[in-house]
Every structure is written in C-alpha cells, then in structure tokens.
JSON list of C-alpha atoms in Angstrom, two decimals:
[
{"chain": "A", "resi": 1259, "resn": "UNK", "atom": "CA", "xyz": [86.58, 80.89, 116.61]},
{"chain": "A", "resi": 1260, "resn": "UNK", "atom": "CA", "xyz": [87.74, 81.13, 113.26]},
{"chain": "A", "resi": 1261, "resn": "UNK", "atom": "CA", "xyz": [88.12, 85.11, 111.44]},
{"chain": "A", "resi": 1262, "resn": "UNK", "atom": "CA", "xyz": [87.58, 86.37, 108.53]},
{"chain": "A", "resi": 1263, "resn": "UNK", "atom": "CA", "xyz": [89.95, 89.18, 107.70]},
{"chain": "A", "resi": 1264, "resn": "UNK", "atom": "CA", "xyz": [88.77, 92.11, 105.53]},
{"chain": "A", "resi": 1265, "resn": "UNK", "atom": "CA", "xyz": [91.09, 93.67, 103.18]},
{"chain": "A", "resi": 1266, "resn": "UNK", "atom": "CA", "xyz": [89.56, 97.18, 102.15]},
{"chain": "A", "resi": 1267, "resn": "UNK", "atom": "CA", "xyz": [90.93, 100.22, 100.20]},
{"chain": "A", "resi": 1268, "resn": "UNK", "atom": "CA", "xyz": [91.77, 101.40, 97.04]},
{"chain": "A", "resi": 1269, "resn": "UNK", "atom": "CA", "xyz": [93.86, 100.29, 94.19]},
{"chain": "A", "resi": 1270, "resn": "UNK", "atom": "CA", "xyz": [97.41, 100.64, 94.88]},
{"chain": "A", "resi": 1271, "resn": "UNK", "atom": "CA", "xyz": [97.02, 101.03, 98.63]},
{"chain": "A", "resi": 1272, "resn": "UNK", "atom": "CA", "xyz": [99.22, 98.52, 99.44]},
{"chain": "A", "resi": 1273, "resn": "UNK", "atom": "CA", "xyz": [96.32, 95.86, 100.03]},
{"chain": "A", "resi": 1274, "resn": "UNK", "atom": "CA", "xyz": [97.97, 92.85, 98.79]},
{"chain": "A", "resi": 1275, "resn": "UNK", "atom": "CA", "xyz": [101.18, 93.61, 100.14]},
{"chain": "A", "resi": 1276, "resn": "UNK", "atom": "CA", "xyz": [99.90, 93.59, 103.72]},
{"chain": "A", "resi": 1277, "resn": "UNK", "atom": "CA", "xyz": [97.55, 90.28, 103.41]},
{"chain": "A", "resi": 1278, "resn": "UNK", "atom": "CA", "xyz": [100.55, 88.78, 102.55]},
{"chain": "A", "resi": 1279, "resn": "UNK", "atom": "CA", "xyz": [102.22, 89.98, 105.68]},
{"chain": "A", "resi": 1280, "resn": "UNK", "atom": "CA", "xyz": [99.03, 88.97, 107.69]},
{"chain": "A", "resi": 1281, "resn": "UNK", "atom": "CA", "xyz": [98.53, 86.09, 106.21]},
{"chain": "A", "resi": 1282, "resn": "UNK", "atom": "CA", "xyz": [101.85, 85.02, 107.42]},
{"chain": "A", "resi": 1283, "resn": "UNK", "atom": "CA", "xyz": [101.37, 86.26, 110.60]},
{"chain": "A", "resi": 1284, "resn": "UNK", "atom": "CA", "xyz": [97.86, 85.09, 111.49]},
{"chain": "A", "resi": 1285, "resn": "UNK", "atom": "CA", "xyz": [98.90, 81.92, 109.74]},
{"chain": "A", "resi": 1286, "resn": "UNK", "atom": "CA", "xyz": [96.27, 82.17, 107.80]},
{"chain": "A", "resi": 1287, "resn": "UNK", "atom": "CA", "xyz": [95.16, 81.52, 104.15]},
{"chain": "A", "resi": 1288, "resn": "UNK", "atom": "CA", "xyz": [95.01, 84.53, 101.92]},
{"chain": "A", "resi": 1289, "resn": "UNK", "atom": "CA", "xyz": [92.47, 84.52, 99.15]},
{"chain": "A", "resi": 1290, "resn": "UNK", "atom": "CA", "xyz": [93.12, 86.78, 96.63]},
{"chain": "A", "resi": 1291, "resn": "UNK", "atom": "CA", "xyz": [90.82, 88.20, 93.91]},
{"chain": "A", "resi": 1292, "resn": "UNK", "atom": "CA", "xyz": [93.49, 88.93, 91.65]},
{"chain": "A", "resi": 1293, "resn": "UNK", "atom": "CA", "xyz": [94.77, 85.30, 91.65]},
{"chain": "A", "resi": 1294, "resn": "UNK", "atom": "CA", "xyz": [91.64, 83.96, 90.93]},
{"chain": "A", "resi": 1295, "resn": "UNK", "atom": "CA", "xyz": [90.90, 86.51, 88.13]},
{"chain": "A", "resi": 1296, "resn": "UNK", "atom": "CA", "xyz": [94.17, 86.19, 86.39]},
{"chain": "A", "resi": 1297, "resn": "UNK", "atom": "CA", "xyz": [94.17, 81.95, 86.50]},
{"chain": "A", "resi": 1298, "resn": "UNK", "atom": "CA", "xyz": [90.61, 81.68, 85.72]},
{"chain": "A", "resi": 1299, "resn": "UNK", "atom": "CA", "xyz": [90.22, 84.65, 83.20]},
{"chain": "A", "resi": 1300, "resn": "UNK", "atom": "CA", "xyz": [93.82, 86.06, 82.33]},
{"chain": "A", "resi": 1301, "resn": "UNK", "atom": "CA", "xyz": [93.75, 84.38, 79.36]},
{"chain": "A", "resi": 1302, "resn": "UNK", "atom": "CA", "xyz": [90.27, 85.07, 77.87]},
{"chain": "A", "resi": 1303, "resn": "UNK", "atom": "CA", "xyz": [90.85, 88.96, 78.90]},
{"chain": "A", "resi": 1304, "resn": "UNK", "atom": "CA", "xyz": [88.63, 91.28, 76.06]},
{"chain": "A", "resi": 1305, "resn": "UNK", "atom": "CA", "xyz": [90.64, 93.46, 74.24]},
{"chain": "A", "resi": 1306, "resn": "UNK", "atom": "CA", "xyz": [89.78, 96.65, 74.46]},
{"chain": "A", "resi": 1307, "resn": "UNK", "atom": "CA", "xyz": [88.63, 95.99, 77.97]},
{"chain": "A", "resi": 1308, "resn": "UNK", "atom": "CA", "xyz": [85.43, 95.39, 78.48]},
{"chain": "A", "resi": 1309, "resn": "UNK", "atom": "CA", "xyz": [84.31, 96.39, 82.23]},
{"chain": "A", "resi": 1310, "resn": "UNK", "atom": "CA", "xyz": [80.53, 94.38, 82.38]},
{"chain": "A", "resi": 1311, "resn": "UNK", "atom": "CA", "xyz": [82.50, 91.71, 81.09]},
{"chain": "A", "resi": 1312, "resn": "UNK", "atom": "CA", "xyz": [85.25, 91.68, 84.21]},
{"chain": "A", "resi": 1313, "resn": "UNK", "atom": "CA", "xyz": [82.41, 92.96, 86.50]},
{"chain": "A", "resi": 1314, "resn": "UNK", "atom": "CA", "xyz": [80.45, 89.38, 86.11]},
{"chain": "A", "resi": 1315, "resn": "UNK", "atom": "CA", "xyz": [83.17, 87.58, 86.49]},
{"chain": "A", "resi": 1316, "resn": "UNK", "atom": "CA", "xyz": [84.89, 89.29, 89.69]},
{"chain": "A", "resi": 1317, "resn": "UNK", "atom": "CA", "xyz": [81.42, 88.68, 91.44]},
{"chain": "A", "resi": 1318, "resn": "UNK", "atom": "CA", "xyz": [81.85, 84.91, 90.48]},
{"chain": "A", "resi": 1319, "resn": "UNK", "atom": "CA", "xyz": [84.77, 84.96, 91.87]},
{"chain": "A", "resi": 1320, "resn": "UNK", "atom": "CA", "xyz": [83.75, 87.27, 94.87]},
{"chain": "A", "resi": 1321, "resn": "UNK", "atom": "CA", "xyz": [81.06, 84.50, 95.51]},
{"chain": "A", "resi": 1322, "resn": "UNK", "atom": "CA", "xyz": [83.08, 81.08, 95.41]},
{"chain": "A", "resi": 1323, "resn": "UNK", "atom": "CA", "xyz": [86.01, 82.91, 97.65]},
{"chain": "A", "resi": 1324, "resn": "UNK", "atom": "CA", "xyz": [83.53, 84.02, 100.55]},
{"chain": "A", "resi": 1325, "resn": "UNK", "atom": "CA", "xyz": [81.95, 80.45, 100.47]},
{"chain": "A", "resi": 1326, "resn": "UNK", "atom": "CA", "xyz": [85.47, 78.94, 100.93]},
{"chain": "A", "resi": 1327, "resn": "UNK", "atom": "CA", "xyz": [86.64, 81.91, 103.12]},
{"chain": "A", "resi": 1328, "resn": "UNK", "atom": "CA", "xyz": [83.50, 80.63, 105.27]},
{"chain": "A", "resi": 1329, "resn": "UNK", "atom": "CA", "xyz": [84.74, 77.12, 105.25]},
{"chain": "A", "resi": 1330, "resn": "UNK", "atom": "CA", "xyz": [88.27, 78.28, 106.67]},
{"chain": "A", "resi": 1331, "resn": "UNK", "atom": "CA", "xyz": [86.54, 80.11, 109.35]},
{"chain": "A", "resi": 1332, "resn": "UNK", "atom": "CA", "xyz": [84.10, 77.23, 110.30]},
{"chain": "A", "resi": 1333, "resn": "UNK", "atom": "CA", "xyz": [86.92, 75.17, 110.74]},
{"chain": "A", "resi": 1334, "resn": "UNK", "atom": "CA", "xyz": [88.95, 77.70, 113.28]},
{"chain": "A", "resi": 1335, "resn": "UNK", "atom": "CA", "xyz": [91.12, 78.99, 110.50]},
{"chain": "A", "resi": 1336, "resn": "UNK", "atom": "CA", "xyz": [91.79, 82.87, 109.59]},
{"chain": "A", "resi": 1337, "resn": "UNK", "atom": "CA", "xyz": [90.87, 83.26, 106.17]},
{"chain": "A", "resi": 1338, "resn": "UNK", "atom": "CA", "xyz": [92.51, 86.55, 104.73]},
{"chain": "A", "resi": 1339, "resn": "UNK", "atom": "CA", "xyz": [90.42, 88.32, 102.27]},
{"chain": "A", "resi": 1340, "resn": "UNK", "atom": "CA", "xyz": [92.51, 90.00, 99.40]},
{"chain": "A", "resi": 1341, "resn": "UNK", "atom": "CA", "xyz": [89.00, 91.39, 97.27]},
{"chain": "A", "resi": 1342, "resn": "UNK", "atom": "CA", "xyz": [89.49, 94.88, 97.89]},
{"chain": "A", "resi": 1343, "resn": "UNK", "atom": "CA", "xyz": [85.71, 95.46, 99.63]},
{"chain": "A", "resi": 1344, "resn": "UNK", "atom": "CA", "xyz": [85.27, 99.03, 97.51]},
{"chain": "A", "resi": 1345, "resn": "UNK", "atom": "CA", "xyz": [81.84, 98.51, 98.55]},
{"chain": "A", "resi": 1346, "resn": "UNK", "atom": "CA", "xyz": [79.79, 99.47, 101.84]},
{"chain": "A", "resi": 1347, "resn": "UNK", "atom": "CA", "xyz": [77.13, 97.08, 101.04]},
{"chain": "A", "resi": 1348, "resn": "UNK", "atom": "CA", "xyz": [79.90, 94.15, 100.28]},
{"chain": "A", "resi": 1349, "resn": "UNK", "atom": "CA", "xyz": [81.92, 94.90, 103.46]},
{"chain": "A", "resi": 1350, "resn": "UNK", "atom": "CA", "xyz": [78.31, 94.86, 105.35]},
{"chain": "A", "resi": 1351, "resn": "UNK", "atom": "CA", "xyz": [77.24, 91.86, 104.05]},
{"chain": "A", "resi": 1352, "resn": "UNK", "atom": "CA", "xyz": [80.48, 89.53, 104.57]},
{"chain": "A", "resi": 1353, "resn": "UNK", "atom": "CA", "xyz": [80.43, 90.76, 108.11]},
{"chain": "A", "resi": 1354, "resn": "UNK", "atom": "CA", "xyz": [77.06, 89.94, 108.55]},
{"chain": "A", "resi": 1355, "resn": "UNK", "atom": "CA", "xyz": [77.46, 86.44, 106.96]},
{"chain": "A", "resi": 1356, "resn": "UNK", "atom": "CA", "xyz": [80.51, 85.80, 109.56]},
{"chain": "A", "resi": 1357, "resn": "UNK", "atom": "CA", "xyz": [78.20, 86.73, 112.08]},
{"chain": "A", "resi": 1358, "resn": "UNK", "atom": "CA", "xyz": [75.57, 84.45, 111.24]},
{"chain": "A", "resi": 1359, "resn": "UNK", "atom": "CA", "xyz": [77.84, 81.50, 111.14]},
{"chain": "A", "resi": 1360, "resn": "UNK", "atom": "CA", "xyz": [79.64, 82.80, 114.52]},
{"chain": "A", "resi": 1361, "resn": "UNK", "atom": "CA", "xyz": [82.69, 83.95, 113.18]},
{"chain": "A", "resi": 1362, "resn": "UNK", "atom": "CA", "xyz": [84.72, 86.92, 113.70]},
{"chain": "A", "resi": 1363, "resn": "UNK", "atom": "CA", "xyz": [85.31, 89.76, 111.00]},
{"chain": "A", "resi": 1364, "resn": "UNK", "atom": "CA", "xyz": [87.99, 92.45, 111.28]},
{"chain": "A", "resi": 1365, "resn": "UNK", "atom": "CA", "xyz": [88.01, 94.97, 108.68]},
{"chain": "A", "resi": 1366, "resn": "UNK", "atom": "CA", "xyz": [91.90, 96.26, 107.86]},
{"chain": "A", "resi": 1367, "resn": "UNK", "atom": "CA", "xyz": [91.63, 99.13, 105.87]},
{"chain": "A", "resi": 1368, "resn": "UNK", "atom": "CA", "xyz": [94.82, 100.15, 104.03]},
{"chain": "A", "resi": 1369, "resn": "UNK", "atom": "CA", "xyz": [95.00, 103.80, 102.02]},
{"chain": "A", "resi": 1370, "resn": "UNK", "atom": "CA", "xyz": [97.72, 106.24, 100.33]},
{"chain": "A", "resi": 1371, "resn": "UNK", "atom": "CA", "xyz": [97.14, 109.22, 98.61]},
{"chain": "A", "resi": 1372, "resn": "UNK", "atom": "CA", "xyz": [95.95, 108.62, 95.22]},
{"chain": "A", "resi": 1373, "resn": "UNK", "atom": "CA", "xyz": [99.37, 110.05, 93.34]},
{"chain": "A", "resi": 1374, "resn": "UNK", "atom": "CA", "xyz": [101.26, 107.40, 95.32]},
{"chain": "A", "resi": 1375, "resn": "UNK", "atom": "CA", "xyz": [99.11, 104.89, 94.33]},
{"chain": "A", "resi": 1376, "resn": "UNK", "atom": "CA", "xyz": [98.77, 105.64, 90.56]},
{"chain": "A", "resi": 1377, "resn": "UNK", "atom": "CA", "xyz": [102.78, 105.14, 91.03]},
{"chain": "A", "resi": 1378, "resn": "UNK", "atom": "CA", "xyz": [102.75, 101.91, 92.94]},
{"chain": "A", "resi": 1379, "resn": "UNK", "atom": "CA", "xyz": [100.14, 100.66, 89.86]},
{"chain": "A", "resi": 1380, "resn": "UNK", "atom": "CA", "xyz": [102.88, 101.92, 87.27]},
{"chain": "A", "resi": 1381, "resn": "UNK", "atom": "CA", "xyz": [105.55, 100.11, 88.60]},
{"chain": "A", "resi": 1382, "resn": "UNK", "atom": "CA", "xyz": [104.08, 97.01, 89.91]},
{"chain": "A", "resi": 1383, "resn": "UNK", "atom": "CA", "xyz": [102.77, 96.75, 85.87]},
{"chain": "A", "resi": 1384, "resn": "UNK", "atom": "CA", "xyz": [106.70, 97.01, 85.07]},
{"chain": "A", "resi": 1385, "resn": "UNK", "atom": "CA", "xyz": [108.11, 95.00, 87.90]},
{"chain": "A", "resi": 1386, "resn": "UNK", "atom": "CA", "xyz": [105.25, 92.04, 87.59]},
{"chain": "A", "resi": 1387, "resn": "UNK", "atom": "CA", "xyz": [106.56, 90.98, 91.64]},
{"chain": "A", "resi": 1388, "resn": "UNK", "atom": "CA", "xyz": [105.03, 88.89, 93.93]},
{"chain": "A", "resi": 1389, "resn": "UNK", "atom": "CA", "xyz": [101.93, 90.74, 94.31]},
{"chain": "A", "resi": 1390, "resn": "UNK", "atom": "CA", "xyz": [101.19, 91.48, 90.16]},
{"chain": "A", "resi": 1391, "resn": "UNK", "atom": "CA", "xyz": [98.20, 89.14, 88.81]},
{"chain": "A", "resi": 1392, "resn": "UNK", "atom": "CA", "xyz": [97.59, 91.09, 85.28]},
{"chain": "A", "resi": 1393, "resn": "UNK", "atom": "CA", "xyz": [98.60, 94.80, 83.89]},
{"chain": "A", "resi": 1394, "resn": "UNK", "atom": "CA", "xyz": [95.81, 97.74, 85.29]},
{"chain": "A", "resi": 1395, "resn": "UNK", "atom": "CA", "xyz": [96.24, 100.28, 82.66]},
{"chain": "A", "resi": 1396, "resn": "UNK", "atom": "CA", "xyz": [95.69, 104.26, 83.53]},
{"chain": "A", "resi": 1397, "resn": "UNK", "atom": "CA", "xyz": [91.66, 103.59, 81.94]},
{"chain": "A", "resi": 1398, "resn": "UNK", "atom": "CA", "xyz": [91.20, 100.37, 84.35]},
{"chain": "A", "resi": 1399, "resn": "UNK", "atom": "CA", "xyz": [92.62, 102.68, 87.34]},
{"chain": "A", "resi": 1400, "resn": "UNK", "atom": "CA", "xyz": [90.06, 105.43, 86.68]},
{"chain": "A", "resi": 1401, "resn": "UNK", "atom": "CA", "xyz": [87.39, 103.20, 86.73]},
{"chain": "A", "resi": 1402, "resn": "UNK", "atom": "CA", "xyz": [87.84, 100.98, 89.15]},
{"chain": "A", "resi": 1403, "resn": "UNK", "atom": "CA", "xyz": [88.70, 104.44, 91.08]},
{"chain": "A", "resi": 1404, "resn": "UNK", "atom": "CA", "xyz": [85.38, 105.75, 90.84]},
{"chain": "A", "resi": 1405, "resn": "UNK", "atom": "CA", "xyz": [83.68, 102.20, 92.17]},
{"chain": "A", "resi": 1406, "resn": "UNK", "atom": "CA", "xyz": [85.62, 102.58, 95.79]},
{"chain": "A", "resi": 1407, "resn": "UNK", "atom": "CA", "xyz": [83.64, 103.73, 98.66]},
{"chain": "A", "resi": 1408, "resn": "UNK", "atom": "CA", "xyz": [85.46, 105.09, 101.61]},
{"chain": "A", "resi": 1409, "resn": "UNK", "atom": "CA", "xyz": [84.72, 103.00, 105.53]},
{"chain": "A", "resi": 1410, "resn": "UNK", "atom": "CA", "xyz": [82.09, 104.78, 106.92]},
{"chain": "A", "resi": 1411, "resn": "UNK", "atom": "CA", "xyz": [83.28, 106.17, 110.70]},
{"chain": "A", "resi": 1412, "resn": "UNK", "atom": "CA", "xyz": [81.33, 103.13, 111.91]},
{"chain": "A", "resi": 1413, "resn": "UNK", "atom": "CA", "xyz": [83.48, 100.82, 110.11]},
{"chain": "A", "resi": 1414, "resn": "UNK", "atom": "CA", "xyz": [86.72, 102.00, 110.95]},
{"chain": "A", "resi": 1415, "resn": "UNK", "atom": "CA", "xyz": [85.57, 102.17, 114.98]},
{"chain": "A", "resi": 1416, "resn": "UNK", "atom": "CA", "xyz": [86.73, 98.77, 115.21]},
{"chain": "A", "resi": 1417, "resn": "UNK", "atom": "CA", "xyz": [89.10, 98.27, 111.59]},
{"chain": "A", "resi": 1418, "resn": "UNK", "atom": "CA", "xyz": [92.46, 98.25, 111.64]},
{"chain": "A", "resi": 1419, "resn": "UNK", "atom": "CA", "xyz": [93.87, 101.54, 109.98]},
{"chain": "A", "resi": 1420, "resn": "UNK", "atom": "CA", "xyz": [97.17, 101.60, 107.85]},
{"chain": "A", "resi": 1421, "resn": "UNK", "atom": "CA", "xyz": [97.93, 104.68, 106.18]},
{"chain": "A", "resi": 1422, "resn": "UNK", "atom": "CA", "xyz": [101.17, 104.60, 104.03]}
]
C-alpha cells in the first residue's frame, strides 16, 4: 500500500528539513511546494508582492503535486508532501482522497515557537542552503502566519508530533 506523507506546521518549523530526512528514510519522493513555486514562478515574482497573485498559483501547484503524489502512492511508493497543510479543510481533504484510492495518509506535524521560527526564516534567507527556494520577507511571514491553522486533537491522535 503506497502512503502519502503529510507535512503540516508553520513557517519555519523545520518542515522541509524533516521531509528531507523522511524522504530519505521512507525512500520516498518528496514533493515540495517551494520547489515548484520557485522553478515555475521565481522568476515572474510581483514586486511589491502581491499575495492573490502567489495564492492562485500555490493552489496550481497544490493541485498538480497531489495528482502526482497520488500516482506515487498508486504505484506502492511513499510520496512525501512538503506543502505545509496550514489548512484543516486541505489536510481533510488529501486524507480523504488517499482514502478513496486505498492509500495510507500519516499526518507529521512539525512546530517551534514562533520567535525561533521568525529566526530560522532570517537565516535560511541569508544562508540560501539546501532547503531555501526564494527569500520570505518579515511582511510574507506575517501573512502567511495568520493563514496556518493548528491540527485539531483529532488530527494529531494518529500524526506524528515533532516539537523543536
């Protein structure tokens, strides 16, 4: 049975770090939002930002990852899913789709306390490493901040919990 792995928290958690990791361990293939935003959009970026602008476009992306993440999983592969699920309705319906297609979803929800994470943002913007698709300026941060919705205790029954 293939698995789709859900990626959840907010910005700066440490999200991309540990698909990487599970990825890796799972041997799986990690699809990252990020990626795909930065090599499909990167370049055509608004200046000044322009958030109905990256909105659209992150739910094309959102929509063409989930169909291949679907594929992976149909095929017995672990498909590692690096889009940040900020939403209860998005976690919801990607483990209902799994369902429907007989696949197994595990939601991995990663946190840190939101100093911390302002922090990792500010110096993965300087550092540009491994896991740096495009620079998230203090505006972009509290926006994107106010868009994340917490697991409900329902959802973390069965998630996997990493606290850092």
């Amino acid at each position: 049975m293939g698995t789709l792995h859900l990626i959840a928290g907010p910005q700066g958690a440490g999200k991309s770090t540990y698909a990487l990791e599970l990825a890796a361990r799972e041997r799986g293939v990690r699809l990252s939002l990020d990626d795909w935003m930065a090599g499909l959009y990167g370049p055509d970026l608004p200046v000044p930002s322009d958030l109905a602008w990256v909105l659209e476009r992150v739910r094309r992306c959102e929509q063409q990852i989930l169909e291949l993440a679907l594929a992976i999983g149909a095929s017995g592969g672990s498909a590692v899913l690096d889009l940040s699920f900020a939403r209860q309705a998005q976690r919801r319906l990607v483990r209902e789709l799994a369902a429907a297609q007989g696949l197994r979803a595990q939601l991995h929800f990663i946190d840190a306390p939101p100093a911390l994470r302002r922090e990792r943002v500010q110096r993965r913007n300087l550092e540009k490493g491994p896991t740096w698709a495009f620079e998230v300026t203090p505006a972009m941060f509290e926006a994107i901040e106010g868009r994340f919705e917490p697991p409900t205790p329902q959802e973390l029954a069965d998630a996997v919990v990493r606290r850092t």
